[in-house]
């Protein structure tokens, strides 16, 4: 697989490690009433779709940036690559 | 149907092999069953077999999307062993090992069970100590284990690279009862045994949804129409996410691909199963002579039954590191299988929160060795509504209770288990 890095251009997938679903960006509020359940679901449950899947990739053998890669889990086709910080900020995170 | 025997094989051989009959029927589904098992793989067929044989539940259908044995039961590296550490796991896998040992007599089918031993190599003092501890856990469960020093390993496997500068081989943990089993024969033997006892095996029938009534599951929708059931038992490891999504469930599972490899056929070289302790590589030799080996997952979520080249390179490097002679043989075939990778590396055999709906999955890449015990314990759960004593820890809610069974200790990172 080739990951088209937004800053560095096309890079081989072997330069990256995969963390998992991009939903891991959405860390629950630890002070909320339902924080225990919310953290359980956040940590342990997955959508695990057959098809489009947004996931966190870390460019360990490169510029060490985190990316959100949207990829098809049936065909391995990569349809979108974004900087994870841009995605997180767009969702209201400070960084 | 009559039993197989040596005499029968001889008689058929002398009369042109004209008397062999198909060993399971191809029935149309009935309108209703006591239990519907979704998934005709090894675990599903074993569940049906033990339900009928041990628990007297024979009004059972196994529903399979493709043909039986077309999934991971026919795609694995055929290794059986019971060398686990944690108490939630080890008695279960030892039960499985005991069932393997009596399986051929039990279901009257040649599964080519070959207990040639499994060697887990260690490369440092710390690893030796960890294996000593594991060996003791195995003794506690009655599995048996031997800690070998380098000389003893040399006698068994003289071809390994003992004096490798980076990963010298210091010894190994040996489980003599481990070995390999002819994987397709396991599916066929269980299918035959279940069919003989009245179980309907319905192939080429895809489950497209669940029938719900008042919040309870009362049957399945399939490509051959609706079928009602008192209990629906999902058993589709590899596709658990896709099937349970139809019931609206999110699971503590990610789907990943594990690749496996076979070399060209060689004369007998490897005595049993050998695993590399410093990387991830395991190898055995098939009856046809091919070296069967594998290593790490590819690491990304996928439902595609194929992997990518970096892992091919990594696995072959692992092989070269312990066994340089492997470089002289050529790779014949490679393929991928989709694994239910769970959050702690251990499986689930449990009722779901939906009445009438049961779940068996999350086998990571250890599902094959577990086939008999998985079937037995799932059948126990389905027949009695209580977990079998060796499977009490395999609950879906164990993360909520902080009761993970994390053999490797890497946490909720499924691609590392």
Short mmCIF file of C-alpha atoms in Angstrom, two decimals:
data_model
loop_
_atom_site.label_atom_id
_atom_site.label_comp_id
_atom_site.label_asym_id
_atom_site.label_seq_id
_atom_site.Cartn_x
_atom_site.Cartn_y
_atom_site.Cartn_z
CA UNK A 1 0.00 0.00 0.00
CA UNK A 2 1.12 3.53 -0.74
CA UNK A 3 0.11 6.31 1.65
CA UNK A 4 -0.04 9.70 -0.02
CA UNK A 5 1.33 11.79 2.85
CA UNK A 6 -0.05 15.37 2.76
CA UNK A 7 3.42 16.85 3.41
CA UNK A 8 5.84 14.25 2.02
CA UNK A 9 3.96 12.76 -0.93
CA UNK A 10 3.59 9.04 -1.64
CA UNK A 11 5.26 6.87 1.02
CA UNK A 12 5.36 3.09 1.40
CA UNK A 13 3.04 1.71 4.10
CA UNK A 14 5.94 -0.13 5.73
CA UNK A 15 7.21 3.24 7.03
CA UNK A 16 4.10 3.50 9.21
CA UNK A 17 2.60 1.79 12.21
CA UNK A 18 -1.18 1.54 12.52
CA UNK A 19 -2.88 2.55 15.74
CA UNK A 20 -6.48 1.71 14.85
CA UNK A 21 -9.79 3.45 14.21
CA UNK A 22 -9.71 7.25 13.96
CA UNK A 23 -12.50 7.31 16.56
CA UNK A 24 -9.63 7.07 19.08
CA UNK A 25 -9.24 10.84 18.54
CA UNK A 26 -12.59 11.39 20.24
CA UNK A 27 -11.50 10.85 23.82
CA UNK A 28 -14.51 11.02 26.19
CA UNK A 29 -14.86 13.66 28.88
CA UNK A 30 -13.34 12.13 32.00
CA UNK A 31 -15.48 14.30 34.27
CA UNK A 32 -18.81 13.29 32.71
CA UNK A 33 -21.37 11.32 34.72
CA UNK A 34 -21.11 8.37 32.35
CA UNK A 35 -17.31 8.51 32.01
CA UNK A 36 -16.80 4.85 33.03
CA UNK A 37 -19.11 3.52 30.33
CA UNK A 38 -17.90 6.06 27.79
CA UNK A 39 -14.26 5.08 28.33
CA UNK A 40 -15.14 1.37 28.12
CA UNK A 41 -16.77 1.91 24.74
CA UNK A 42 -13.94 4.20 23.60
CA UNK A 43 -11.20 1.77 24.63
CA UNK A 44 -12.71 -1.61 23.83
CA UNK A 45 -15.53 -1.46 21.27
CA UNK A 46 -15.00 -1.01 17.53
CA UNK A 47 -17.22 -0.41 14.50
CA UNK A 48 -14.87 -2.64 12.49
CA UNK A 49 -16.62 -1.94 9.17
CA UNK A 50 -16.24 -3.90 5.94
CA UNK A 51 -15.67 -0.98 3.59
CA UNK A 52 -14.52 2.61 4.24
CA UNK A 53 -12.56 2.89 7.47
CA UNK A 54 -10.87 6.01 8.88
CA UNK A 55 -7.81 5.06 10.89
CA UNK A 56 -4.77 6.53 12.61
CA UNK A 57 -1.40 5.86 11.02
CA UNK A 58 1.88 7.04 12.58
CA UNK A 59 4.80 7.84 10.28
CA UNK A 60 7.38 6.28 12.58
CA UNK A 61 10.07 5.76 9.94
CA UNK A 62 9.50 9.23 8.52
CA UNK A 63 8.44 12.60 9.90
CA UNK A 64 6.67 11.06 12.92
CA UNK A 65 3.40 12.76 12.13
CA UNK A 66 0.03 11.18 12.82
CA UNK A 67 -2.26 10.80 9.82
CA UNK A 68 -5.91 9.92 9.40
CA UNK A 69 -5.99 7.46 6.50
CA UNK A 70 -9.36 6.56 4.99
CA UNK A 71 -9.02 3.15 3.45
CA UNK A 72 -11.31 0.41 2.19
CA UNK A 73 -10.97 -2.74 4.33
CA UNK A 74 -12.22 -4.95 1.48
CA UNK A 75 -9.89 -3.70 -1.27
CA UNK A 76 -7.07 -1.88 0.63
CA UNK A 77 -7.70 1.18 -1.57
CA UNK A 78 -6.69 4.43 0.15
CA UNK A 79 -9.19 7.17 -0.64
CA UNK A 80 -8.13 10.03 1.64
CA UNK A 81 -5.10 11.00 3.74
CA UNK A 82 -5.21 13.92 6.19
CA UNK A 83 -3.02 15.24 8.96
CA UNK A 84 -4.52 13.93 12.22
CA UNK A 85 -4.04 17.32 13.87
CA UNK A 86 -6.20 18.97 11.19
CA UNK A 87 -8.92 16.36 11.75
CA UNK A 88 -8.72 16.77 15.53
CA UNK A 89 -8.86 20.57 15.33
CA UNK A 90 -11.82 20.41 12.97
CA UNK A 91 -13.58 18.36 15.67
CA UNK A 92 -12.88 21.05 18.27
CA UNK A 93 -9.71 19.71 19.87
CA UNK A 94 -7.01 22.23 20.82
CA UNK A 95 -4.22 20.10 19.26
CA UNK B 1 -24.18 -44.80 7.87
CA UNK B 2 -21.61 -47.40 8.76
CA UNK B 3 -18.33 -46.66 10.46
CA UNK B 4 -15.05 -46.41 8.66
CA UNK B 5 -12.48 -49.11 9.36
CA UNK B 6 -9.27 -50.51 7.92
CA UNK B 7 -11.23 -53.53 6.67
CA UNK B 8 -13.64 -51.26 4.81
CA UNK B 9 -10.80 -49.36 3.15
CA UNK B 10 -9.29 -52.69 2.05
CA UNK B 11 -12.62 -53.98 0.74
CA UNK B 12 -13.32 -50.78 -1.18
CA UNK B 13 -9.80 -50.84 -2.59
CA UNK B 14 -10.40 -54.35 -3.95
CA UNK B 15 -13.80 -53.48 -5.45
CA UNK B 16 -12.87 -50.32 -7.32
CA UNK B 17 -13.82 -47.83 -4.57
CA UNK B 18 -17.38 -47.82 -5.90
CA UNK B 19 -19.10 -48.08 -2.54
CA UNK B 20 -18.19 -44.70 -1.01
CA UNK B 21 -21.17 -42.43 -0.45
CA UNK B 22 -21.35 -38.68 0.32
CA UNK B 23 -20.89 -38.31 4.08
CA UNK B 24 -23.39 -35.52 4.67
CA UNK B 25 -26.76 -34.68 3.16
CA UNK B 26 -27.66 -31.45 1.41
CA UNK B 27 -31.03 -30.71 3.02
CA UNK B 28 -33.36 -27.79 2.43
CA UNK B 29 -33.85 -25.73 5.60
CA UNK B 30 -36.84 -26.54 7.81
CA UNK B 31 -39.09 -23.74 9.04
CA UNK B 32 -37.82 -23.95 12.61
CA UNK B 33 -34.97 -25.43 14.66
CA UNK B 34 -34.08 -25.57 18.32
CA UNK B 35 -30.64 -24.14 17.56
CA UNK B 36 -29.31 -22.43 14.44
CA UNK B 37 -25.54 -22.18 14.22
CA UNK B 38 -24.45 -19.38 11.92
CA UNK B 39 -21.15 -20.37 10.32
CA UNK B 40 -20.07 -23.79 9.07
CA UNK B 41 -16.41 -23.55 9.92
CA UNK B 42 -14.53 -25.77 12.33
CA UNK B 43 -16.00 -24.20 15.45
CA UNK B 44 -19.58 -24.17 14.13
CA UNK B 45 -19.45 -27.78 13.00
CA UNK B 46 -17.80 -28.86 16.26
CA UNK B 47 -20.54 -27.05 18.17
CA UNK B 48 -23.22 -28.91 16.19
CA UNK B 49 -21.42 -32.22 16.68
CA UNK B 50 -21.11 -31.87 20.46
CA UNK B 51 -24.65 -30.47 20.79
CA UNK B 52 -25.97 -33.62 19.14
CA UNK B 53 -23.57 -36.11 20.66
CA UNK B 54 -22.98 -34.86 24.20
CA UNK B 55 -26.08 -32.81 24.94
CA UNK B 56 -28.76 -34.64 22.91
CA UNK B 57 -29.84 -31.52 20.99
CA UNK B 58 -30.32 -32.76 17.43
CA UNK B 59 -32.88 -30.34 15.95
CA UNK B 60 -30.00 -28.14 14.82
CA UNK B 61 -29.04 -26.41 11.59
CA UNK B 62 -25.59 -25.16 10.61
CA UNK B 63 -25.95 -22.34 8.09
CA UNK B 64 -22.93 -21.55 5.96
CA UNK B 65 -22.56 -18.75 3.41
CA UNK B 66 -20.10 -20.68 1.24
CA UNK B 67 -19.23 -24.33 1.52
CA UNK B 68 -18.24 -25.89 4.83
CA UNK B 69 -14.59 -25.54 5.63
CA UNK B 70 -14.14 -22.67 3.17
CA UNK B 71 -12.98 -20.22 5.83
CA UNK B 72 -10.21 -20.25 8.38
CA UNK B 73 -10.49 -23.98 9.15
CA UNK B 74 -8.91 -24.51 5.74
CA UNK B 75 -6.52 -21.55 5.84
CA UNK B 76 -4.58 -22.02 9.08
CA UNK B 77 -1.15 -23.50 9.77
CA UNK B 78 -2.66 -26.60 11.47
CA UNK B 79 -0.79 -26.33 14.78
CA UNK B 80 -2.28 -27.70 18.00
CA UNK B 81 -0.81 -27.03 21.44
CA UNK B 82 -1.85 -26.12 24.97
CA UNK B 83 1.08 -24.01 26.16
CA UNK B 84 -0.76 -21.04 27.64
CA UNK B 85 -0.02 -19.25 30.88
CA UNK B 86 -3.11 -17.62 32.36
CA UNK B 87 -5.70 -19.52 34.32
CA UNK B 88 -8.58 -18.21 32.19
CA UNK B 89 -6.97 -19.84 29.16
CA UNK B 90 -4.81 -22.84 30.05
CA UNK B 91 -7.48 -25.29 31.32
CA UNK B 92 -9.56 -24.52 28.23
CA UNK B 93 -6.71 -25.19 25.81
CA UNK B 94 -5.75 -28.32 27.71
CA UNK B 95 -9.34 -29.54 27.39
CA UNK B 96 -8.96 -28.90 23.66
CA UNK B 97 -5.69 -30.85 23.56
CA UNK B 98 -7.32 -33.83 25.29
CA UNK B 99 -10.22 -33.72 22.83
CA UNK B 100 -7.72 -33.66 19.94
CA UNK B 101 -6.02 -36.74 21.36
CA UNK B 102 -9.25 -38.74 21.33
CA UNK B 103 -10.87 -37.07 18.34
CA UNK B 104 -10.25 -39.62 15.59
CA UNK B 105 -11.74 -42.45 17.65
CA UNK B 106 -14.54 -40.18 18.85
CA UNK B 107 -15.79 -39.11 15.44
CA UNK B 108 -14.45 -42.10 13.47
CA UNK B 109 -12.57 -40.01 10.93
CA UNK B 110 -8.90 -39.79 10.07
CA UNK B 111 -7.81 -36.27 11.02
CA UNK B 112 -4.10 -37.18 10.77
CA UNK B 113 -3.41 -35.96 14.29
CA UNK B 114 0.35 -35.96 14.69
CA UNK B 115 1.82 -35.13 18.10
CA UNK B 116 5.37 -34.42 17.03
CA UNK B 117 5.99 -31.79 19.71
CA UNK B 118 6.28 -28.02 19.74
CA UNK B 119 9.53 -26.24 20.60
CA UNK B 120 9.33 -22.61 21.77
CA UNK B 121 12.91 -21.35 21.51
CA UNK B 122 14.34 -18.98 24.11
CA UNK B 123 17.25 -16.64 23.52
CA UNK B 124 18.04 -15.04 26.88
CA UNK B 125 18.06 -15.77 30.60
CA UNK B 126 14.95 -13.65 31.14
CA UNK B 127 13.08 -15.54 28.45
CA UNK B 128 14.14 -18.87 29.96
CA UNK B 129 12.70 -17.78 33.30
CA UNK B 130 9.44 -16.71 31.66
CA UNK B 131 9.21 -20.09 29.91
CA UNK B 132 9.93 -21.90 33.19
CA UNK B 133 6.95 -20.07 34.67
CA UNK B 134 4.79 -20.92 31.67
CA UNK B 135 5.88 -24.54 31.89
CA UNK B 136 4.83 -24.63 35.54
CA UNK B 137 1.42 -23.19 34.63
CA UNK B 138 1.10 -25.93 32.02
CA UNK B 139 1.96 -28.60 34.61
CA UNK B 140 -0.71 -27.20 36.93
CA UNK B 141 -3.29 -27.73 34.18
CA UNK B 142 -1.96 -31.21 33.45
CA UNK B 143 -0.61 -30.24 30.04
CA UNK B 144 2.98 -31.24 30.67
CA UNK B 145 6.07 -29.32 29.60
CA UNK B 146 9.84 -29.68 29.53
CA UNK B 147 12.43 -26.95 29.71
CA UNK B 148 15.32 -27.93 27.45
CA UNK B 149 18.86 -26.56 27.44
CA UNK B 150 20.76 -25.90 24.25
CA UNK B 151 22.27 -29.41 24.00
CA UNK B 152 18.89 -31.07 24.11
CA UNK B 153 17.47 -28.72 21.49
CA UNK B 154 20.53 -29.39 19.29
CA UNK B 155 19.74 -33.10 19.37
CA UNK B 156 16.17 -32.47 18.20
CA UNK B 157 16.87 -29.73 15.68
CA UNK B 158 20.55 -29.60 14.71
CA UNK B 159 19.90 -27.25 11.79
CA UNK B 160 19.05 -24.14 13.84
CA UNK B 161 21.42 -21.16 14.03
CA UNK B 162 22.47 -21.62 17.68
CA UNK B 163 25.36 -19.16 17.65
CA UNK B 164 23.58 -16.29 15.95
CA UNK B 165 25.32 -13.15 17.26
CA UNK B 166 22.10 -11.29 17.94
CA UNK B 167 19.66 -14.03 18.94
CA UNK B 168 21.65 -17.05 20.14
CA UNK B 169 19.40 -20.04 20.87
CA UNK B 170 19.84 -20.96 24.53
CA UNK B 171 17.17 -23.64 24.79
CA UNK B 172 13.45 -24.22 24.43
CA UNK B 173 10.21 -25.01 26.15
CA UNK B 174 8.93 -28.29 24.74
CA UNK B 175 5.38 -29.56 24.78
CA UNK B 176 5.63 -33.09 23.43
CA UNK B 177 1.88 -33.44 23.01
CA UNK B 178 1.68 -30.48 20.64
CA UNK B 179 1.78 -31.05 16.91
CA UNK B 180 -0.31 -30.70 13.78
CA UNK B 181 -3.69 -31.90 12.52
CA UNK B 182 -5.03 -32.20 8.97
CA UNK B 183 -7.28 -29.13 9.15
CA UNK B 184 -9.84 -29.87 6.38
CA UNK B 185 -10.38 -33.33 7.80
CA UNK B 186 -11.44 -31.73 11.08
CA UNK B 187 -14.25 -29.87 9.33
CA UNK B 188 -15.28 -32.97 7.36
CA UNK B 189 -15.13 -35.27 10.37
CA UNK B 190 -17.25 -32.97 12.51
CA UNK B 191 -19.68 -32.38 9.63
CA UNK B 192 -20.10 -36.12 9.08
CA UNK B 193 -20.55 -36.78 12.79
CA UNK B 194 -23.12 -34.00 13.14
CA UNK B 195 -25.03 -35.02 10.01
CA UNK B 196 -25.18 -38.66 11.17
CA UNK B 197 -26.94 -37.46 14.31
CA UNK B 198 -29.55 -35.45 12.44
CA UNK B 199 -28.01 -31.98 12.17
CA UNK B 200 -28.91 -30.17 8.92
CA UNK B 201 -25.85 -28.63 7.27
CA UNK B 202 -27.11 -25.96 4.88
CA UNK B 203 -24.43 -24.67 2.55
CA UNK B 204 -24.49 -21.71 0.14
CA UNK B 205 -26.99 -19.98 2.41
CA UNK B 206 -26.05 -16.52 3.62
CA UNK B 207 -27.49 -15.04 6.79
CA UNK B 208 -28.65 -11.55 5.83
CA UNK B 209 -30.23 -10.51 9.12
CA UNK B 210 -31.74 -11.56 12.42
CA UNK B 211 -35.45 -11.93 13.14
CA UNK B 212 -36.28 -10.00 16.26
CA UNK B 213 -39.46 -10.17 18.32
CA UNK B 214 -39.92 -8.01 21.39
CA UNK B 215 -36.18 -7.42 21.70
CA UNK B 216 -35.36 -11.14 21.48
CA UNK B 217 -33.77 -12.98 18.59
CA UNK B 218 -36.18 -15.60 17.22
CA UNK B 219 -34.50 -16.64 14.00
CA UNK B 220 -32.45 -15.59 11.01
CA UNK B 221 -33.15 -14.14 7.58
CA UNK B 222 -31.22 -15.97 4.91
CA UNK B 223 -30.80 -16.11 1.17
CA UNK B 224 -33.04 -19.21 1.35
CA UNK B 225 -35.78 -17.48 3.33
CA UNK B 226 -36.52 -16.94 7.01
CA UNK B 227 -35.74 -19.70 9.49
CA UNK B 228 -36.96 -19.55 13.07
CA UNK B 229 -35.00 -20.85 16.02
CA UNK B 230 -35.21 -20.94 19.80
CA UNK B 231 -31.53 -20.06 19.93
CA UNK B 232 -29.27 -18.47 17.34
CA UNK B 233 -25.57 -19.18 17.82
CA UNK B 234 -23.20 -16.99 15.80
CA UNK B 235 -19.86 -18.63 15.15
CA UNK B 236 -18.21 -16.75 12.28
CA UNK B 237 -14.77 -15.67 13.54
CA UNK B 238 -13.19 -13.48 10.87
CA UNK B 239 -16.57 -12.05 9.88
CA UNK B 240 -17.93 -11.38 13.38
CA UNK B 241 -18.03 -7.62 12.80
CA UNK B 242 -20.07 -7.97 9.63
CA UNK B 243 -22.57 -10.44 11.06
CA UNK B 244 -23.11 -8.92 14.51
CA UNK B 245 -23.55 -5.50 12.92
CA UNK B 246 -26.85 -6.88 11.59
CA UNK B 247 -27.95 -7.29 15.21
CA UNK B 248 -26.81 -3.74 15.99
CA UNK B 249 -23.87 -4.86 18.14
CA UNK B 250 -20.43 -3.30 18.36
CA UNK B 251 -17.81 -5.83 19.45
CA UNK B 252 -14.45 -5.71 21.23
CA UNK B 253 -12.95 -7.01 17.99
CA UNK B 254 -10.97 -5.74 15.00
CA UNK B 255 -10.56 -7.79 11.82
CA UNK B 256 -6.98 -8.30 10.66
CA UNK B 257 -5.22 -10.45 8.09
CA UNK B 258 -2.64 -13.10 8.96
CA UNK B 259 -0.56 -14.51 6.13
CA UNK B 260 0.66 -18.09 5.88
CA UNK B 261 3.26 -19.64 3.62
CA UNK B 262 4.22 -23.02 2.21
CA UNK B 263 7.54 -23.90 0.61
CA UNK B 264 8.11 -26.48 -2.10
CA UNK B 265 8.04 -30.08 -0.89
CA UNK B 266 11.20 -31.26 0.89
CA UNK B 267 12.34 -34.52 2.41
CA UNK B 268 11.60 -34.78 6.17
CA UNK B 269 13.66 -32.05 7.84
CA UNK B 270 11.73 -30.52 10.73
CA UNK B 271 10.70 -32.89 13.51
CA UNK B 272 7.76 -30.93 14.94
CA UNK B 273 6.71 -27.33 15.32
CA UNK B 274 9.40 -24.72 16.04
CA UNK B 275 8.77 -21.14 17.11
CA UNK B 276 11.24 -18.24 17.21
CA UNK B 277 11.36 -16.48 20.57
CA UNK B 278 13.04 -13.25 19.50
CA UNK B 279 10.89 -12.45 16.49
CA UNK B 280 7.59 -13.82 15.33
CA UNK B 281 8.05 -16.93 13.21
CA UNK B 282 6.73 -20.47 13.47
CA UNK B 283 7.31 -23.42 11.19
CA UNK B 284 6.34 -27.05 10.78
CA UNK B 285 6.52 -29.53 7.93
CA UNK B 286 3.40 -30.88 6.29
CA UNK B 287 2.91 -34.52 5.34
CA UNK B 288 3.45 -33.54 1.72
CA UNK B 289 6.85 -32.14 2.70
CA UNK B 290 6.22 -28.41 2.40
CA UNK B 291 7.45 -26.16 5.17
CA UNK B 292 4.38 -24.43 6.58
CA UNK B 293 5.20 -21.14 8.27
CA UNK B 294 3.92 -17.77 9.34
CA UNK B 295 4.56 -14.78 11.55
CA UNK B 296 3.01 -11.42 12.37
CA UNK B 297 -0.27 -9.86 11.31
CA UNK B 298 -0.12 -7.19 8.62
CA UNK B 299 -1.30 -4.74 11.28
CA UNK B 300 -4.15 -2.82 9.63
CA UNK B 301 -7.89 -3.56 9.72
CA UNK B 302 -8.97 -5.66 6.78
CA UNK B 303 -11.53 -8.16 5.57
CA UNK B 304 -9.50 -9.00 2.46
CA UNK B 305 -8.04 -12.50 2.52
CA UNK B 306 -4.69 -11.28 1.28
CA UNK B 307 -1.82 -9.34 2.79
CA UNK B 308 1.00 -7.09 1.65
CA UNK B 309 4.65 -7.66 0.82
CA UNK B 310 6.42 -6.02 3.81
CA UNK B 311 5.10 -8.78 6.07
CA UNK B 312 6.22 -11.45 3.60
CA UNK B 313 9.72 -10.05 3.89
CA UNK B 314 9.50 -9.82 7.68
CA UNK B 315 8.34 -13.43 8.06
CA UNK B 316 11.06 -14.73 5.75
CA UNK B 317 13.67 -12.73 7.68
CA UNK B 318 12.44 -14.41 10.86
CA UNK B 319 12.88 -17.78 9.20
CA UNK B 320 16.38 -16.92 8.04
CA UNK B 321 17.32 -15.74 11.53
CA UNK B 322 16.69 -19.12 13.20
CA UNK B 323 17.03 -21.51 10.32
CA UNK B 324 19.31 -20.24 7.54
CA UNK B 325 18.78 -23.41 5.51
CA UNK B 326 15.23 -22.23 4.80
CA UNK B 327 16.79 -19.80 2.31
CA UNK B 328 17.60 -22.71 0.02
CA UNK B 329 13.97 -23.65 -0.45
CA UNK B 330 11.54 -21.78 -2.64
CA UNK B 331 8.23 -20.33 -1.57
CA UNK B 332 5.42 -22.24 -3.24
CA UNK B 333 2.24 -20.59 -1.99
CA UNK B 334 1.09 -17.86 0.36
CA UNK B 335 -2.34 -16.73 1.40
CA UNK B 336 -4.16 -14.70 4.03
CA UNK B 337 -6.92 -15.41 6.50
CA UNK B 338 -9.06 -12.85 8.31
CA UNK B 339 -8.82 -12.96 12.10
CA UNK B 340 -11.14 -11.66 14.80
CA UNK B 341 -8.49 -9.84 16.85
CA UNK B 342 -9.87 -9.24 20.33
CA UNK B 343 -8.87 -6.53 22.78
CA UNK B 344 -6.84 -8.82 25.04
CA UNK B 345 -5.88 -11.62 22.64
CA UNK B 346 -8.41 -14.05 24.14
CA UNK B 347 -11.73 -15.29 22.74
CA UNK B 348 -15.42 -14.89 23.59
CA UNK B 349 -17.97 -17.66 24.17
CA UNK B 350 -20.98 -15.92 25.65
CA UNK B 351 -24.64 -15.00 25.56
CA UNK B 352 -25.21 -11.53 24.18
CA UNK B 353 -27.45 -8.89 25.74
CA UNK B 354 -30.10 -9.92 23.19
CA UNK B 355 -32.18 -12.92 24.39
CA UNK B 356 -31.77 -15.95 22.18
CA UNK B 357 -28.57 -14.66 20.54
CA UNK B 358 -25.23 -16.26 21.40
CA UNK B 359 -21.74 -15.35 20.28
CA UNK B 360 -18.52 -17.28 19.72
CA UNK B 361 -15.57 -15.38 18.22
CA UNK B 362 -12.49 -13.30 18.88
CA UNK B 363 -10.15 -16.24 18.36
CA UNK B 364 -7.29 -14.04 17.14
CA UNK B 365 -4.89 -16.38 15.34
CA UNK B 366 -5.29 -19.23 17.82
CA UNK B 367 -8.64 -20.53 16.68
CA UNK B 368 -7.65 -23.80 15.05
CA UNK B 369 -6.14 -25.45 18.13
CA UNK B 370 -9.23 -24.43 20.09
CA UNK B 371 -11.73 -26.03 17.68
CA UNK B 372 -12.80 -29.05 19.79
CA UNK B 373 -13.03 -27.21 23.13
CA UNK B 374 -14.66 -24.20 21.52
CA UNK B 375 -17.35 -26.46 20.06
CA UNK B 376 -17.74 -28.38 23.30
CA UNK B 377 -17.99 -25.29 25.53
CA UNK B 378 -20.29 -23.44 23.11
CA UNK B 379 -22.54 -26.51 22.93
CA UNK B 380 -22.56 -26.59 26.74
CA UNK B 381 -23.59 -22.94 26.88
CA UNK B 382 -26.31 -23.42 24.26
CA UNK B 383 -27.70 -26.56 25.88
CA UNK B 384 -27.60 -25.47 29.52
CA UNK B 385 -27.45 -21.65 29.38
CA UNK B 386 -24.46 -21.81 31.71
CA UNK B 387 -20.82 -21.47 30.63
CA UNK B 388 -18.67 -24.59 30.72
CA UNK B 389 -16.29 -24.55 33.70
CA UNK B 390 -13.29 -24.09 31.41
CA UNK B 391 -14.83 -21.15 29.58
CA UNK B 392 -16.16 -18.99 32.40
CA UNK B 393 -13.71 -16.18 31.67
CA UNK B 394 -14.54 -15.77 27.98
CA UNK B 395 -17.23 -13.18 28.61
CA UNK B 396 -18.01 -10.18 26.43
CA UNK B 397 -18.24 -7.89 29.46
CA UNK B 398 -14.83 -8.75 30.90
CA UNK B 399 -13.31 -5.37 30.00
CA UNK B 400 -15.97 -3.59 32.01
CA UNK B 401 -15.05 -5.74 34.98
CA UNK B 402 -11.32 -5.32 34.52
CA UNK B 403 -11.02 -9.08 33.96
CA UNK B 404 -8.93 -9.16 30.80
CA UNK B 405 -7.08 -12.35 29.84
CA UNK B 406 -4.07 -10.68 28.30
CA UNK B 407 -1.43 -13.41 27.69
CA UNK B 408 0.93 -11.00 25.98
CA UNK B 409 0.28 -7.98 28.17
CA UNK B 410 -0.06 -5.39 25.43
CA UNK B 411 -3.50 -4.01 26.31
CA UNK B 412 -6.33 -3.00 24.01
CA UNK B 413 -4.18 -2.92 20.87
CA UNK B 414 -5.53 -5.82 18.81
CA UNK B 415 -2.86 -5.70 16.10
CA UNK B 416 -0.16 -6.48 18.68
CA UNK B 417 -1.69 -9.61 20.22
#
